[in-house]
Amino acid sequence: DTEALPLAALDALWSELQPADAATQPVNEDLLARLSAYVALCHAELAQLTAGWSEEERLRLRRDFPAWCEALYREHFPQGEITSAQSDLIDHYKALAGKVDRARLLAVAARVARLADPNFLAGLGKRLARCERTRAKAEGFSGDVIATAGTSAEARVVLLGTGKTTIRGPAALVIDLGGDDDWERAAVVDDAQTLVSVVLELNGNDSYSMTTPGPVYAVGGVALLVDARGRDQYTSGRLGQGASALGVAALLDLAGD
């Protein structure tokens, strides 16, 4: 039973983030801080998925996933042939899959998915409209950065404004209020430092284009991209737009072309 998992702290924090009484909703910097705490707690729960693994197993999980995809593709190709090394890699991933606590993974993914709730998204822009603009630079973000929260990778939240921004850096949560943005990294979980990566794009005609795995790619974590409206373009290689291994990845384009 996924609900029996020790996730009460996450549920309590969400109740603070999205209380029934709109008058008590946190706003602006307070809201960003609580969102930072929320994604950091999700990360902590996901870190338990590989708690009993060896360092070599954790390394191979992320490093070898593209090669595993190629091996699996070749194995199922008409009259396909694979090498002994590829066969060993397939068996290795099968063994890793059997060690994952799927109940925990799905329970945390369901809580990350709360960030895509229509009621939450509908009021998010207004609740963040009066954040004080930061003078600090956000590494990997060039353009209209309004504010940030969180001091560590798993807690990093970045708020973008209605101007154009180019995004190349990682974050646990990026919220964009509008603007025509260029996303060269969006909702990607490819290391152990950030096991949750969420993008909430509220408006704008955006371009998502990656030559490395992504956008919306997760290995051993949860990746979520919600684009609420706009004429958007998505470009990726084989591993993107919802690709995952022992994780969850979802792309929701809610309106527009």
XYZ file of C-alpha atoms in Angstrom:
257
model
C 0.000 0.000 0.000
C 1.734 3.176 -1.199
C -0.213 5.312 1.248
C 1.397 3.423 4.130
C 4.830 4.716 3.161
C 6.417 7.332 5.468
C 5.475 10.369 3.360
C 3.457 12.247 5.958
C 5.875 15.181 5.943
C 5.347 15.657 2.210
C 1.596 15.545 2.576
C 1.663 18.043 5.435
C 3.837 20.424 3.458
C 1.526 20.199 0.443
C -1.395 21.090 2.695
C 0.523 24.243 3.605
C 1.336 24.973 -0.038
C -2.237 24.540 -1.242
C -4.558 25.025 1.743
C -8.315 24.819 1.365
C -8.625 28.425 2.492
C -7.186 30.630 -0.265
C -6.693 33.446 2.222
C -3.957 31.466 3.970
C -2.023 30.481 0.852
C 1.699 31.324 0.953
C 2.779 33.777 -1.737
C 5.919 35.206 -3.314
C 9.191 34.407 -1.479
C 7.385 32.350 1.162
C 5.822 30.204 -1.552
C 9.165 29.704 -3.320
C 10.792 28.635 -0.044
C 8.064 26.094 0.660
C 8.261 24.759 -2.896
C 12.001 24.380 -2.425
C 11.405 22.361 0.736
C 8.792 20.250 -1.062
C 11.000 19.198 -3.987
C 13.919 18.585 -1.598
C 11.749 16.213 0.451
C 10.689 14.417 -2.730
C 14.372 14.041 -3.610
C 15.150 12.605 -0.164
C 12.431 9.968 -0.550
C 13.667 9.031 -4.037
C 17.226 8.686 -2.754
C 15.978 5.715 -0.736
C 15.330 3.819 -3.986
C 19.031 2.999 -4.316
C 19.993 3.163 -0.626
C 21.138 -0.471 -0.568
C 22.955 -0.399 -3.895
C 26.693 -0.432 -4.422
C 28.398 2.651 -5.858
C 29.075 0.700 -9.050
C 25.378 -0.114 -9.420
C 24.411 3.538 -8.966
C 27.011 4.584 -11.512
C 25.925 2.026 -14.084
C 22.265 2.942 -13.652
C 22.824 6.384 -15.218
C 25.937 5.829 -17.289
C 24.741 2.720 -19.131
C 21.078 3.533 -19.767
C 21.617 4.820 -23.346
C 23.679 1.725 -24.172
C 20.969 -0.481 -22.644
C 18.370 1.170 -24.877
C 20.522 0.473 -27.921
C 21.019 -3.150 -26.885
C 17.305 -3.667 -26.297
C 16.511 -2.058 -29.655
C 18.975 -4.314 -31.444
C 17.665 -7.403 -29.662
C 14.137 -6.755 -30.919
C 15.145 -5.682 -34.417
C 14.008 -8.145 -37.146
C 16.665 -10.850 -37.179
C 18.531 -8.740 -34.681
C 21.818 -9.783 -33.171
C 23.506 -8.455 -30.056
C 26.956 -8.932 -28.620
C 27.653 -10.848 -25.449
C 28.415 -7.529 -23.738
C 25.004 -6.190 -24.772
C 23.344 -9.357 -23.508
C 25.093 -8.955 -20.154
C 23.967 -5.319 -19.997
C 20.331 -6.291 -20.564
C 20.553 -8.875 -17.788
C 22.187 -6.339 -15.492
C 19.356 -3.855 -15.940
C 16.791 -6.556 -15.314
C 18.527 -7.282 -12.010
C 18.552 -3.568 -11.072
C 14.858 -3.272 -11.871
C 14.102 -6.024 -9.416
C 15.809 -4.075 -6.615
C 13.738 -0.891 -7.018
C 11.029 -0.130 -4.485
C 8.317 0.580 -7.046
C 5.723 1.434 -4.443
C 7.929 4.220 -3.106
C 8.744 5.453 -6.612
C 5.079 5.680 -7.601
C 4.090 7.260 -4.295
C 6.676 10.029 -4.664
C 5.850 10.498 -8.359
C 2.207 11.019 -7.416
C 3.240 13.755 -5.014
C 5.464 15.433 -7.602
C 2.495 15.322 -9.972
C 0.554 17.549 -7.563
C 2.555 20.417 -9.068
C 0.592 19.842 -12.286
C -2.792 20.087 -10.574
C -4.982 22.550 -12.542
C -6.133 24.314 -9.382
C -2.539 24.845 -8.280
C -1.395 26.044 -11.702
C -4.360 28.385 -12.158
C -3.330 30.646 -9.304
C 0.430 30.154 -9.372
C 1.303 33.185 -11.489
C -0.726 35.531 -9.320
C 0.758 34.101 -6.121
C 4.286 34.799 -7.401
C 3.587 38.143 -9.054
C 5.204 40.270 -6.339
C 8.444 38.408 -5.765
C 11.342 40.767 -5.255
C 13.744 40.657 -8.183
C 17.138 39.189 -7.341
C 20.431 40.747 -8.350
C 22.240 37.438 -8.082
C 22.952 35.409 -11.194
C 21.519 31.918 -11.538
C 24.109 29.598 -13.041
C 22.841 28.083 -16.283
C 20.107 30.709 -16.736
C 20.551 33.836 -18.879
C 17.733 36.311 -19.304
C 14.754 37.210 -17.152
C 15.490 35.563 -13.791
C 13.287 37.035 -11.059
C 14.152 34.981 -7.990
C 15.669 31.764 -6.701
C 15.268 29.608 -3.614
C 17.221 26.715 -2.143
C 20.935 26.485 -1.459
C 21.567 22.941 -2.699
C 20.963 21.188 -6.018
C 18.004 19.106 -4.834
C 16.268 22.214 -3.439
C 17.029 24.680 -6.238
C 13.974 26.623 -7.444
C 14.214 29.280 -10.167
C 11.460 31.769 -11.036
C 11.555 33.289 -14.529
C 9.662 36.354 -15.718
C 7.909 37.300 -18.940
C 11.096 38.204 -20.795
C 13.103 35.820 -22.950
C 15.385 33.388 -21.120
C 17.814 30.696 -22.231
C 17.988 27.748 -19.856
C 21.023 25.472 -19.827
C 21.397 24.621 -16.140
C 19.789 22.088 -13.806
C 17.188 22.857 -11.161
C 14.723 20.886 -9.090
C 11.923 23.262 -10.097
C 11.714 26.029 -12.690
C 8.608 28.198 -12.922
C 8.265 30.501 -15.917
C 5.609 33.211 -15.878
C 5.806 33.822 -19.633
C 8.092 34.853 -22.461
C 9.416 32.997 -25.480
C 12.169 30.894 -23.966
C 14.875 28.587 -25.288
C 15.161 25.455 -23.185
C 18.427 23.596 -23.754
C 17.797 21.628 -20.577
C 14.296 20.960 -19.249
C 13.062 18.399 -16.716
C 16.159 16.175 -16.752
C 17.257 13.758 -14.010
C 20.656 12.408 -15.030
C 22.656 12.443 -11.790
C 22.218 11.662 -8.103
C 22.287 15.309 -7.006
C 18.855 16.199 -8.409
C 16.374 13.310 -8.409
C 13.399 15.582 -9.077
C 13.302 17.981 -12.023
C 10.112 19.901 -12.766
C 9.349 22.664 -15.262
C 6.121 24.658 -14.981
C 5.797 26.847 -18.099
C 2.763 29.077 -17.621
C 2.866 31.003 -20.917
C 4.922 31.787 -24.004
C 6.001 30.304 -27.309
C 8.865 28.107 -26.188
C 11.507 25.943 -27.811
C 12.705 22.763 -26.109
C 15.744 21.310 -27.858
C 18.434 18.991 -26.515
C 21.219 17.000 -28.136
C 21.847 15.081 -24.894
C 19.033 13.016 -23.309
C 15.963 15.173 -22.752
C 13.826 17.163 -22.537
C 11.808 15.211 -19.951
C 14.206 12.404 -19.114
C 14.654 10.596 -15.809
C 16.946 7.831 -14.598
C 16.213 6.809 -11.023
C 14.063 9.871 -10.391
C 11.044 11.891 -11.506
C 10.936 14.416 -14.354
C 7.854 16.509 -15.128
C 7.287 19.236 -17.707
C 3.979 21.113 -17.823
C 3.535 23.700 -20.581
C 0.245 25.466 -19.963
C -0.107 27.407 -23.224
C 1.710 28.743 -26.264
C 3.026 27.585 -29.613
C 5.846 25.309 -28.555
C 8.436 23.173 -30.300
C 10.027 19.993 -28.946
C 13.186 18.464 -30.396
C 15.062 15.515 -28.955
C 17.067 12.467 -29.850
C 16.049 8.933 -28.959
C 15.903 9.563 -25.202
C 13.524 12.426 -24.543
C 9.937 13.595 -24.244
C 9.070 11.096 -21.552
C 12.006 8.639 -21.537
C 12.858 7.025 -18.207
C 14.632 4.107 -16.584
C 13.619 2.979 -13.100
C 11.908 6.346 -12.798
C 8.979 8.392 -14.073
C 8.978 11.059 -16.804
C 5.920 12.942 -18.071
C 5.363 15.771 -20.552
C 2.046 17.639 -20.414
C 1.400 20.252 -23.115
C -1.994 21.569 -22.105
C -2.816 24.073 -24.851
C -1.520 25.643 -28.063
C 0.090 24.235 -31.179
